[in-house]
Amino acid sequence: MKTRYIILPLLCISMTMAAQEGHHHHGNHMHPNDSSDVFFRHLKLNELVVTGVTGDTKLKNSTAPISIVSNKDLRHTTSTNIIDAIAHQPGMAQITTGSGISKPIIRGLGYNRIIVMNEGVRQEGQQWGDEHGIEIDPQIVNSVEILKGPASLMYGSDAMAGVLILHAAPTLPEGEMKANVSSEYQTNNGLFDYSLNFAGNQKGFVWDARFSDKMAHAYKNKVDGYVPGSQFKERAGRLMLGLNKHWGHSHLIWTTIHLTPSIVEGERDEVTGELICNSSNIKTYSKALPFQEVKHYKAVLDNSFNLPKGWLKAIVGYQQNRRQEFEESEDEYELYFKLHTLTYDVRYLSQEFNGWKMAAGVNGMWQHSQNLGEESLIPEYKLFDIGGYATVSKSIDKWTLNGGLRFDNRTLNFHSRNFSGISGSIGAVCNINDHFNLRLNMARGFRAPNMSELGADGVHEGTLRYELGNPDLKPEYSWQADLGLDFTSQYVSAQVALFANRIENYIFSKRIDVVMEEGLRTYEYTQGDARLLGFEAGIDFHPIHSIHFENTFSYVDAQQLNQTEETKYLPMTPAPRWTSELKYELTHHGHFALNNAYAALSLECNLAQNHYYKADDTETRTPSYTLLSFSVGSDVNIHKKKVAEISITADNLLNRAYQNHLSRLKYTDVNNVTGEQGVFNMGRNVVFKLLIPITL
């Protein structure tokens, strides 16, 4: 996938401005949501203007690292969910359960250490669970900002590792109406999806409506054949209605998504070693026991008011997440979590005056989780948190300085726990010349333990283990330093970003030698001090207009301090990864039937992960593997008008059998015939995509 490293100030990251306020800006600024190829391929990074919490900010005046994935790159990427679509970015990874469930990892940290922002509010859907994915329709995501490093200053607890900001498409210009139809088919798991969209802007009244449907049967690889329980279905809808006026905007947004993923158990026949299938048809699209039913509803009111010397923004959102697990019967659920979440965010942003920009705000959430099933993995709870922050930035010649402070308080009715913390950030960037930018940022992060870590006590079917919480856990605190150097020229763009992260009271689960349920491993939450060191590096060489040769490398070393050799490495740490892509692009400027055609050969090399948590067989070593992919695509024009966009991608072209270190299916049953443990990842997969735009 083709991206640029975009460096955005840690203190100047907007939840919604970049996505939904492009229509308020004038002049020649280009924003991250601009999906034009020129924007991402040929624009010098130093000329880029991004929209943040303190308003428009030039890239060369920024401090902390963020990658931006464009709309075009998302459309050209093979994936089964939105996290899968961005997981191969430098510094990113994913914890997977089969092909349908993915959880994001940023620089070796995941779960409740990452906040996913969607429609301007944080996504809340029981993300503590290993097999709980992100309940967001990929079709509504127009672009993605990946903020790496502590962002507690803007987002509060849970943003210790970073933030994923999933932007919807900006509202259309006045007088325009557009529709589009898209579809996709994948050969490996028979995935088929389609999406219908209609948006417009008439005299300041704006709307955007979408319906999406997706289904997939079991995926296959050359070791396991088809993998029973890896099928899933997904249906989603979105409606945005609003006003864009001279005073600002007010948007009301509704989204709903219904997921039905089956659960891969990985049980095998002791004689043949084959995976046991609970369905008469291994390639069925229908659910098979055990499976989940997940329904997520969201309503957001997003307001922005133009003031004489700044902007006032107010966003309130309500979410309801219903998660049911069916184990023995398709009609009776054993687990049923019902989660209510109300989020609020009010902030003021000043215009720039004499090189100064300021922002201040208050945000937080109220949450209530109910257990409506026969089993109870975590206790019911109520939660309320509130945080206030202030930031300031100042430009002086070649230097830009910024900093800020925040205070958070979270109250949890479980054992009457109360958590509070101070977080902050200070950074500087020096524009050495037109080609080089040097940046430094220091950030303090804070995270309160979640309810699973505090109070879990039961069998978690989706994880195939018994989980025990620890009610005495303390909050996590982190210090992270970032150092970055960027180089841009006519033919070469290169970046290197180094980081060092020290976490106090790091929380993780480890296997213990206690049998709570026959046939299941028992895991218990504990904590200790940790440190993470690593870097991301990338170079894009384009000797001529139509050729790009891009290489990236990501590495993180995550250790628990003062431990033995068996326990010193943190579990679920991604392996070092090198990616390379050679791409040829041909643009005819609309004069030919095929326009913006491209062909790309990509390679992804995951090195061996020899640093793993060895105690009690919690983890095992993962050998290295290399995947090769090839893709082609083009716009189709009739009478100089674009009528379609098509692409064909062959992933894992050589049908390599492999297990990713972060695949939870690594630890299912051993095949007695081959001696291999666990289920392997997806084999060769050819993907066909079609997009038909309609301008009304």
XYZ file of C-alpha atoms in Angstrom:
696
model
C 0.000 0.000 0.000
C 1.295 3.455 -0.878
C 1.433 6.095 1.852
C 3.510 8.959 3.044
C 4.703 9.524 6.567
C 2.872 12.673 7.575
C 4.152 14.412 10.679
C 1.382 16.122 12.642
C 1.675 17.927 15.989
C 0.714 15.734 18.902
C -1.124 18.641 20.435
C -2.859 19.666 17.250
C -4.848 16.637 16.182
C -8.480 17.183 15.429
C -11.162 14.601 16.026
C -13.301 15.831 13.177
C -12.034 19.033 11.551
C -9.918 17.366 8.904
C -12.766 15.097 7.892
C -15.737 17.374 7.942
C -14.595 20.988 7.601
C -12.815 21.069 4.298
C -15.639 23.253 2.983
C -14.851 25.990 5.520
C -11.297 26.547 4.295
C -10.318 28.774 1.444
C -7.205 29.308 -0.615
C -4.889 26.660 -1.991
C -4.432 24.514 1.104
C -4.496 20.786 0.488
C -5.806 18.573 3.246
C -5.222 14.925 4.149
C -8.646 13.925 2.898
C -7.847 15.117 -0.612
C -7.970 11.828 -2.485
C -6.230 13.072 -5.622
C -3.184 11.087 -6.618
C -1.227 14.299 -7.151
C -1.684 15.110 -3.482
C 0.021 11.969 -2.225
C 2.478 11.274 -5.041
C 4.008 14.552 -6.064
C 3.363 17.212 -3.444
C 6.407 18.055 -1.364
C 5.788 17.255 2.272
C 7.004 20.694 3.349
C 4.175 22.325 1.372
C 1.448 20.193 2.951
C -1.073 21.919 5.181
C -2.957 19.788 7.693
C -5.908 20.827 9.809
C -5.508 20.349 13.548
C -7.031 21.362 16.819
C -5.254 24.725 16.617
C -6.204 25.273 12.989
C -4.195 24.930 9.781
C -0.629 23.797 10.448
C 2.152 23.413 7.922
C 3.793 20.034 7.970
C 7.247 21.531 8.416
C 6.079 23.087 11.717
C 4.967 19.815 13.289
C 6.454 17.485 15.917
C 5.030 13.977 16.427
C 4.725 11.259 13.755
C 1.518 10.255 12.020
C 0.882 8.246 8.855
C -2.001 9.178 6.576
C -3.696 6.599 4.378
C -5.571 8.183 1.483
C -8.939 7.199 0.114
C -7.351 5.918 -3.073
C -4.927 3.726 -1.150
C -7.769 2.283 0.915
C -9.633 1.402 -2.276
C -6.565 -0.337 -3.709
C -5.852 -2.382 -0.578
C -6.995 -5.949 -0.025
C -8.615 -6.420 3.389
C -11.531 -7.985 5.228
C -12.034 -5.099 7.715
C -10.800 -1.543 8.283
C -8.001 -2.523 10.700
C -6.748 -5.133 8.237
C -6.638 -2.368 5.609
C -4.153 -0.240 7.564
C -2.276 -2.870 9.598
C 0.686 -2.996 7.204
C 1.589 0.664 7.673
C 4.970 1.337 9.342
C 4.603 0.974 13.106
C 1.204 -0.755 12.763
C 0.202 -4.390 13.270
C -2.941 -6.367 14.097
C -4.012 -9.132 16.456
C -6.179 -11.447 14.369
C -8.687 -14.211 14.978
C -9.115 -15.701 11.526
C -9.794 -13.402 8.589
C -12.760 -11.484 9.995
C -11.586 -10.089 13.352
C -8.679 -7.649 13.739
C -7.448 -5.507 16.631
C -4.961 -2.655 16.045
C -1.429 -2.567 17.459
C 0.705 0.606 17.393
C 4.397 0.256 18.177
C 3.827 -2.945 20.133
C 0.839 -1.736 22.196
C -2.856 -2.494 21.710
C -6.218 -3.241 23.352
C -7.348 -0.316 25.567
C -4.104 1.549 24.893
C -5.391 2.664 21.471
C -8.393 4.905 20.852
C -10.236 4.593 17.544
C -12.013 7.819 16.591
C -14.958 7.574 14.206
C -17.585 10.228 13.440
C -15.751 12.495 15.898
C -16.197 10.214 18.940
C -14.199 7.342 20.423
C -15.397 3.901 19.349
C -16.513 1.876 22.384
C -17.363 -1.786 21.771
C -15.884 -4.027 24.477
C -12.428 -3.631 22.921
C -10.781 -5.380 25.894
C -11.588 -8.781 24.347
C -8.988 -10.599 22.235
C -11.566 -11.560 19.616
C -13.577 -8.319 19.735
C -12.970 -6.434 16.506
C -13.784 -2.852 15.497
C -17.484 -2.416 14.660
C -17.023 0.070 11.813
C -18.001 -0.328 8.161
C -14.809 0.107 6.062
C -16.891 1.697 3.300
C -17.621 4.816 5.385
C -13.904 5.480 5.962
C -12.524 7.996 3.484
C -9.017 8.326 4.962
C -7.127 7.358 8.108
C -4.689 9.209 10.356
C -2.461 6.956 12.467
C -1.068 8.877 15.424
C 1.847 7.046 17.010
C 2.691 7.688 20.635
C 0.909 8.935 23.766
C -2.067 11.146 22.926
C -3.630 11.228 26.380
C -3.414 15.022 26.265
C -6.195 15.291 23.675
C -8.090 12.052 24.254
C -7.585 11.057 27.888
C -7.127 7.541 29.244
C -6.665 4.722 26.698
C -4.672 6.794 24.176
C -1.305 5.686 25.575
C -0.145 3.932 22.385
C -1.788 6.272 19.907
C -4.993 7.101 18.071
C -6.587 5.915 14.831
C -8.741 8.680 13.347
C -11.125 7.259 10.752
C -12.378 10.155 8.642
C -15.640 10.066 6.744
C -15.756 11.772 3.348
C -15.970 15.581 3.565
C -19.289 17.159 2.639
C -19.713 18.015 -1.029
C -19.428 21.583 -2.378
C -22.580 23.678 -2.716
C -24.940 22.487 -5.465
C -23.389 19.031 -5.990
C -25.006 15.601 -5.708
C -23.085 12.366 -6.190
C -23.744 8.648 -5.917
C -21.560 5.585 -6.267
C -21.822 1.818 -6.322
C -18.923 -0.426 -5.363
C -18.426 -4.178 -5.208
C -15.681 -6.670 -4.400
C -15.018 -10.402 -4.698
C -12.213 -12.444 -3.096
C -11.424 -15.923 -4.376
C -9.952 -17.465 -1.210
C -12.915 -17.112 1.138
C -15.571 -16.214 -1.425
C -15.942 -12.770 0.137
C -18.554 -10.717 -1.672
C -19.603 -7.217 -0.760
C -21.369 -4.225 -2.224
C -21.997 -0.681 -1.053
C -24.408 2.057 -2.192
C -23.821 5.750 -1.457
C -25.700 8.980 -2.152
C -24.524 12.421 -0.937
C -25.272 16.040 -1.706
C -25.247 19.712 -0.738
C -28.188 21.923 -1.690
C -28.164 25.503 -0.352
C -26.207 24.436 2.725
C -28.370 21.413 3.502
C -26.002 18.444 3.380
C -26.593 14.713 3.487
C -24.671 11.469 3.051
C -26.372 8.039 3.043
C -24.750 4.611 2.663
C -25.746 0.946 2.851
C -23.191 -1.899 2.805
C -23.413 -5.684 2.843
C -20.620 -8.274 3.095
C -20.327 -12.039 3.486
C -17.517 -14.609 3.405
C -17.236 -18.362 3.830
C -14.282 -20.155 5.482
C -10.835 -19.193 4.232
C -8.217 -21.753 3.213
C -4.468 -22.374 3.158
C -2.359 -25.230 1.833
C -1.658 -26.709 5.292
C -5.138 -26.731 6.887
C -7.361 -26.620 3.817
C -10.546 -24.722 4.658
C -10.687 -23.405 8.253
C -14.105 -24.121 9.862
C -15.571 -21.213 11.809
C -13.810 -18.444 9.865
C -16.924 -17.380 7.935
C -18.672 -14.097 8.748
C -21.403 -11.698 7.657
C -21.610 -7.926 7.996
C -24.355 -5.417 7.227
C -24.082 -1.677 7.881
C -25.799 1.663 7.286
C -24.982 5.349 7.759
C -26.996 8.561 7.441
C -25.688 12.091 7.914
C -27.991 15.126 7.770
C -26.811 18.652 8.492
C -26.387 22.329 7.772
C -23.255 24.087 6.466
C -23.679 27.844 6.896
C -21.597 30.985 7.341
C -21.810 30.533 11.123
C -20.325 27.014 10.985
C -21.985 23.619 10.750
C -24.259 21.214 12.593
C -24.358 17.543 11.561
C -26.460 14.694 12.941
C -25.037 11.241 12.149
C -26.530 7.762 12.638
C -24.617 4.537 12.029
C -25.486 0.893 12.571
C -23.559 -2.307 11.928
C -24.495 -5.952 12.449
C -21.661 -8.511 12.525
C -22.030 -12.297 12.672
C -18.579 -13.865 12.937
C -18.256 -17.558 13.668
C -15.517 -18.620 16.094
C -12.541 -20.725 14.986
C -11.951 -23.382 17.658
C -9.164 -25.217 15.846
C -10.166 -28.664 17.136
C -8.690 -31.562 15.164
C -9.338 -35.238 14.550
C -6.725 -37.102 16.583
C -6.166 -39.670 13.818
C -6.275 -37.627 10.596
C -5.214 -34.270 12.040
C -7.925 -32.517 10.017
C -9.895 -29.618 11.457
C -13.321 -30.631 12.793
C -16.202 -28.941 11.000
C -19.586 -28.413 12.717
C -21.339 -27.716 9.426
C -22.252 -30.091 6.602
C -20.956 -27.530 4.074
C -17.458 -26.184 4.774
C -18.008 -23.318 2.296
C -21.294 -22.154 3.780
C -21.939 -18.459 4.267
C -24.308 -19.270 7.142
C -23.224 -19.072 10.768
C -22.042 -22.215 12.524
C -21.634 -22.849 16.246
C -19.943 -21.321 18.103
C -20.517 -17.786 16.785
C -21.078 -14.175 17.856
C -23.868 -11.725 17.118
C -22.623 -8.142 17.415
C -24.845 -5.104 16.889
C -23.480 -1.582 17.260
C -25.562 1.602 17.088
C -24.213 5.158 17.150
C -25.731 8.651 17.077
C -23.525 11.767 16.981
C -24.330 15.485 17.025
C -21.329 17.406 15.666
C -21.386 21.217 15.944
C -18.839 23.879 15.000
C -19.365 27.626 15.455
C -17.234 30.349 13.850
C -16.305 33.033 16.401
C -14.546 36.376 15.746
C -11.152 35.074 16.880
C -11.540 31.310 16.744
C -13.914 28.344 16.745
C -16.101 26.647 19.332
C -16.746 22.944 18.824
C -19.189 20.683 20.638
C -19.629 16.972 19.908
C -21.873 14.581 21.818
C -22.385 10.921 20.954
C -24.335 7.903 22.169
C -23.337 4.303 21.373
C -24.922 0.979 22.204
C -22.980 -2.236 21.716
C -24.746 -5.611 21.955
C -22.437 -8.627 21.915
C -23.864 -12.146 22.169
C -21.965 -15.450 22.084
C -23.737 -18.679 21.098
C -21.992 -21.920 22.059
C -24.437 -24.871 22.214
C -27.583 -23.575 20.507
C -28.268 -21.047 17.754
C -31.323 -19.844 19.693
C -29.850 -19.413 23.191
C -26.894 -17.169 23.964
C -24.546 -17.922 26.855
C -22.855 -14.499 26.984
C -24.627 -11.197 26.333
C -22.848 -7.902 27.000
C -24.869 -4.718 26.512
C -22.760 -1.581 26.675
C -24.132 1.984 26.771
C -21.661 4.825 26.155
C -22.247 8.595 26.166
C -19.282 10.732 25.057
C -18.944 14.513 25.178
C -16.334 16.959 23.888
C -16.340 20.785 24.047
C -13.287 22.773 22.927
C -12.207 26.244 21.834
C -9.575 26.864 19.142
C -7.995 30.260 18.626
C -6.872 31.799 15.387
C -3.152 32.462 15.015
C -1.931 35.808 16.380
C 1.742 36.875 16.383
C 2.789 33.256 15.900
C 0.690 32.021 18.852
C -2.138 29.466 18.728
C -4.076 28.078 21.675
C -6.740 25.471 22.379
C -8.583 24.312 25.485
C -11.333 21.814 26.123
C -13.187 19.345 28.302
C -14.128 15.795 27.264
C -14.950 12.393 28.697
C -17.579 9.676 28.794
C -20.224 7.869 30.854
C -20.547 4.112 30.449
C -22.809 1.331 31.701
C -22.158 -2.341 30.930
C -24.845 -4.969 31.553
C -24.667 -8.790 31.614
C -27.843 -10.314 30.176
C -26.622 -13.864 29.513
C -26.335 -17.045 31.575
C -22.569 -16.668 31.880
C -20.736 -13.638 33.205
C -17.141 -13.142 32.099
C -16.791 -9.636 33.556
C -18.956 -7.931 36.229
C -21.531 -5.308 35.351
C -20.149 -1.819 35.900
C -20.708 1.907 35.596
C -17.959 4.329 34.673
C -17.614 8.095 34.432
C -14.578 10.078 33.440
C -13.813 13.717 32.768
C -10.688 15.479 31.597
C -9.644 19.045 30.897
C -6.698 20.251 28.839
C -4.990 23.334 27.399
C -2.377 23.585 24.643
C -0.271 26.383 23.180
C 2.116 26.660 20.226
C 4.540 29.392 19.147
C 6.465 29.894 15.896
C 9.874 31.601 16.074
C 11.880 31.804 12.840
C 12.839 28.213 11.936
C 11.487 26.822 15.190
C 7.996 25.826 16.284
C 7.416 25.025 19.965
C 4.298 23.498 21.492
C 3.135 22.033 24.765
C 0.145 21.308 26.944
C -1.229 19.720 30.113
C -4.263 17.612 30.975
C -5.905 16.225 34.107
C -8.136 13.121 34.034
C -10.357 11.496 36.624
C -12.181 8.173 36.143
C -14.666 6.701 38.620
C -15.597 2.999 38.474
C -18.228 1.434 40.722
C -16.300 -1.884 40.797
C -14.782 -1.976 44.314
C -15.339 1.836 44.297
C -12.145 2.388 42.334
C -11.063 5.893 41.349
C -8.203 6.656 38.951
C -6.692 10.049 38.192
C -3.622 11.216 36.355
C -1.802 14.143 34.808
C -0.581 13.869 31.233
C 1.155 16.313 28.957
C 3.466 16.917 26.055
C 6.188 19.293 24.934
C 7.745 19.365 21.499
C 9.898 21.322 19.083
C 10.614 21.187 15.367
C 13.388 22.873 13.431
C 13.047 23.529 9.696
C 16.753 23.200 8.935
C 16.237 24.058 5.261
C 13.832 23.339 2.405
C 14.781 19.641 2.480
C 15.346 18.696 6.127
C 13.086 18.846 9.187
C 14.241 17.764 12.649
C 11.689 17.148 15.391
C 11.636 16.149 19.037
C 8.663 15.370 21.273
C 8.287 14.223 24.882
C 4.893 12.975 26.091
C 3.415 11.657 29.329
C 0.609 9.087 28.975
C -2.004 7.750 31.401
C -4.332 4.715 31.320
C -6.738 3.320 33.876
C -7.156 -0.503 33.923
C -10.273 -1.821 32.155
C -12.953 -4.034 33.679
C -11.610 -7.236 32.119
C -8.197 -6.627 33.668
C -9.766 -5.850 37.039
C -12.616 -8.324 37.330
C -12.629 -11.078 34.663
C -13.595 -14.489 36.049
C -14.846 -17.066 33.575
C -14.444 -18.946 30.318
C -13.930 -16.709 27.301
C -15.061 -18.948 24.459
C -13.649 -16.712 21.767
C -10.165 -16.882 23.273
C -10.313 -20.583 24.212
C -9.147 -19.867 27.764
C -10.216 -19.105 31.325
C -9.492 -15.508 32.382
C -8.890 -14.117 35.882
C -8.766 -10.406 36.652
C -6.837 -8.599 39.356
C -8.851 -6.011 41.349
C -5.677 -4.485 42.838
C -4.194 -3.265 39.538
C -2.808 0.280 39.421
C -3.057 2.736 36.502
C -0.384 2.739 33.818
C 1.817 5.809 33.317
C 4.265 6.282 30.461
C 7.028 8.604 29.301
C 7.786 8.524 25.592
C 10.463 10.403 23.650
C 10.265 10.765 19.850
C 13.048 11.905 17.552
C 12.478 12.264 13.836
C 14.259 13.426 10.712
C 12.541 13.952 7.356
C 14.082 14.613 3.953
C 12.168 15.653 0.835
C 13.376 16.451 -2.656
C 12.171 16.201 -6.220
C 13.137 12.532 -6.526
C 13.455 11.193 -2.985
C 11.405 11.301 0.202
C 12.867 9.682 3.307
C 11.914 9.543 6.968
C 13.218 7.983 10.139
C 11.357 8.057 13.470
C 12.922 6.738 16.679
C 11.060 6.260 19.942
C 11.724 5.193 23.531
C 8.775 4.402 25.803
C 8.945 3.695 29.564
C 5.697 2.384 31.133
C 5.064 2.081 34.854
C 2.626 -0.649 35.998
C 2.294 -2.212 32.528
C -0.686 -4.631 32.588
C -0.668 -7.958 30.719
C -2.040 -11.475 31.048
C 0.133 -14.511 31.642
C -0.631 -18.205 31.788
C -0.745 -19.759 35.277
C -0.500 -23.437 36.213
C -4.038 -23.674 37.602
C -6.934 -25.566 35.994
C -10.161 -23.578 36.384
C -11.977 -25.361 33.529
C -11.047 -28.746 32.122
C -9.386 -28.505 28.700
C -8.710 -24.756 28.889
C -5.593 -22.803 29.801
C -5.925 -20.276 32.631
C -4.610 -16.720 32.250
C -4.340 -14.065 34.951
C -3.675 -10.331 34.698
C -0.569 -8.953 36.353
C 1.643 -5.898 35.938
C 5.219 -4.646 36.062
C 7.433 -1.930 34.621
C 8.228 -2.078 30.916
C 10.224 -0.287 28.277
C 9.762 -0.261 24.510
C 12.395 0.875 22.010
C 12.046 0.989 18.271
C 11.936 2.896 15.025
C 10.254 3.214 11.646
C 12.177 4.155 8.521
C 11.012 4.707 4.982
C 12.315 5.869 1.628
C 10.419 6.535 -1.603
C 12.541 6.880 -4.721
C 10.838 8.129 -7.899
C 13.474 8.763 -10.609
C 10.784 9.574 -13.172
C 7.181 10.695 -12.890
C 5.630 7.253 -13.411
C 7.888 5.017 -11.264
C 7.926 4.706 -7.468
C 10.157 2.393 -5.471
C 9.235 2.489 -1.789
C 10.738 0.626 1.171
C 9.811 0.742 4.859
C 11.108 -1.007 7.959
C 9.473 -1.249 11.397
C 11.016 -2.574 14.604
C 10.022 -2.638 18.268
C 11.743 -4.291 21.230
C 9.336 -4.597 24.197
C 10.671 -5.812 27.528
C 9.502 -6.085 31.102
C 12.176 -4.783 33.440
C 13.967 -6.797 36.123
C 12.802 -10.173 34.837
C 14.316 -13.520 33.920
C 15.015 -14.605 30.337
C 11.681 -16.461 30.186
C 9.548 -13.509 31.301
C 11.368 -10.392 30.143
C 9.729 -9.966 26.725
C 6.191 -8.587 26.589
C 3.616 -10.845 24.903
C 1.974 -9.946 21.610
C 4.894 -7.892 20.267
C 4.993 -7.714 16.439
C 8.004 -9.093 14.598
C 10.370 -6.764 12.670
C 8.914 -6.108 9.220
C 10.286 -4.909 5.903
C 7.970 -3.908 3.049
C 8.926 -3.028 -0.510
C 6.859 -1.907 -3.490
C 7.758 -1.154 -7.088
C 4.923 0.687 -8.817
C 4.444 1.957 -12.349
C 1.745 4.584 -12.922
C 0.482 5.842 -16.269
C -1.817 8.880 -16.483
C -3.433 9.956 -19.763
C -5.341 12.958 -18.382
C -8.698 11.606 -19.540
C -7.955 11.316 -23.270
C -7.948 7.508 -23.401
C -10.326 4.737 -22.403
C -7.952 3.698 -19.614
C -6.662 6.430 -17.316
C -4.559 6.474 -14.147
C -3.510 2.896 -14.862
C -0.959 1.235 -12.592
C 0.844 -2.033 -11.932
C 2.614 -2.841 -8.682
C 4.753 -5.645 -7.299
C 4.892 -5.754 -3.486
C 6.891 -7.744 -0.988
C 6.345 -8.070 2.756
C 9.023 -9.769 4.835
C 8.260 -10.540 8.476
C 11.453 -11.511 10.277
C 11.536 -14.239 12.913
C 10.165 -13.223 16.318
C 12.641 -14.712 18.778
C 11.698 -12.293 21.566
C 8.555 -13.736 23.136
C 7.078 -14.454 26.571
C 8.306 -18.005 27.179
C 7.038 -18.730 30.700
C 4.309 -21.389 30.987
C 4.129 -21.665 27.168
C 2.291 -18.332 27.022
C 3.854 -17.710 23.595
C 6.037 -19.567 21.102
C 8.676 -18.496 18.604
C 7.462 -17.489 15.142
C 9.682 -18.181 12.097
C 10.200 -15.639 9.344
C 8.144 -15.562 6.149
C 7.877 -13.469 3.001
C 4.700 -12.684 1.048
C 4.570 -11.524 -2.558
C 1.667 -9.590 -4.103
C 0.866 -8.195 -7.545
C -1.824 -5.666 -8.470
C -3.105 -3.796 -11.504
C -5.854 -1.230 -11.874
C -7.213 1.629 -13.930
C -9.990 4.150 -14.365
C -12.303 3.489 -17.301
C -13.325 6.520 -19.378
C -16.062 6.932 -21.968
C -16.079 10.223 -23.905
C -13.409 11.577 -21.503
C -15.655 10.918 -18.513
C -14.773 8.452 -15.750
C -17.416 5.743 -15.596
C -15.679 3.092 -13.482
C -12.611 2.204 -11.461
C -11.335 -1.382 -11.523
C -8.498 -3.216 -9.794
C -7.215 -6.797 -9.500
C -4.852 -7.879 -6.732
C -3.223 -11.236 -6.070
C -2.150 -11.436 -2.411
C 0.216 -14.129 -1.138
C 0.912 -14.873 -4.782
C 3.134 -17.900 -4.043
C 0.558 -19.396 -1.633
C 3.004 -19.343 1.280
C 1.919 -21.207 4.429
C 2.639 -18.985 7.424
C 1.518 -17.942 10.888
C 1.749 -14.326 11.949
C 3.139 -13.868 15.467
C 0.012 -11.933 16.472
C -2.442 -14.537 15.190
C -4.385 -15.989 18.107
C -5.020 -19.135 16.070
C -1.353 -20.096 16.537
C -2.274 -21.633 19.877
C -5.125 -23.966 18.956
C -4.739 -27.778 18.812
C -1.661 -29.621 17.569
C -1.980 -31.601 14.328
C -0.907 -35.111 15.387
C -0.046 -36.035 11.794
C 2.233 -33.086 10.939
C 3.247 -32.044 14.452
C 2.311 -28.434 13.654
C 0.407 -26.447 16.268
C -2.376 -24.044 15.470
C -4.120 -22.793 12.353
C -2.283 -21.023 9.530
C -3.137 -17.677 7.918
C -4.901 -17.224 4.592
C -3.328 -18.614 1.437
C -3.353 -17.133 -2.070
C -6.207 -14.670 -2.576
C -7.177 -12.905 -5.808
C -9.337 -9.820 -5.289
C -11.509 -8.032 -7.856
C -12.835 -4.531 -7.097
C -15.237 -2.299 -9.020
C -16.334 1.270 -8.297
C -18.921 3.122 -10.401
C -19.247 6.868 -9.665
C -22.441 8.719 -10.605
C -22.612 12.518 -10.769
C -26.125 13.956 -10.692
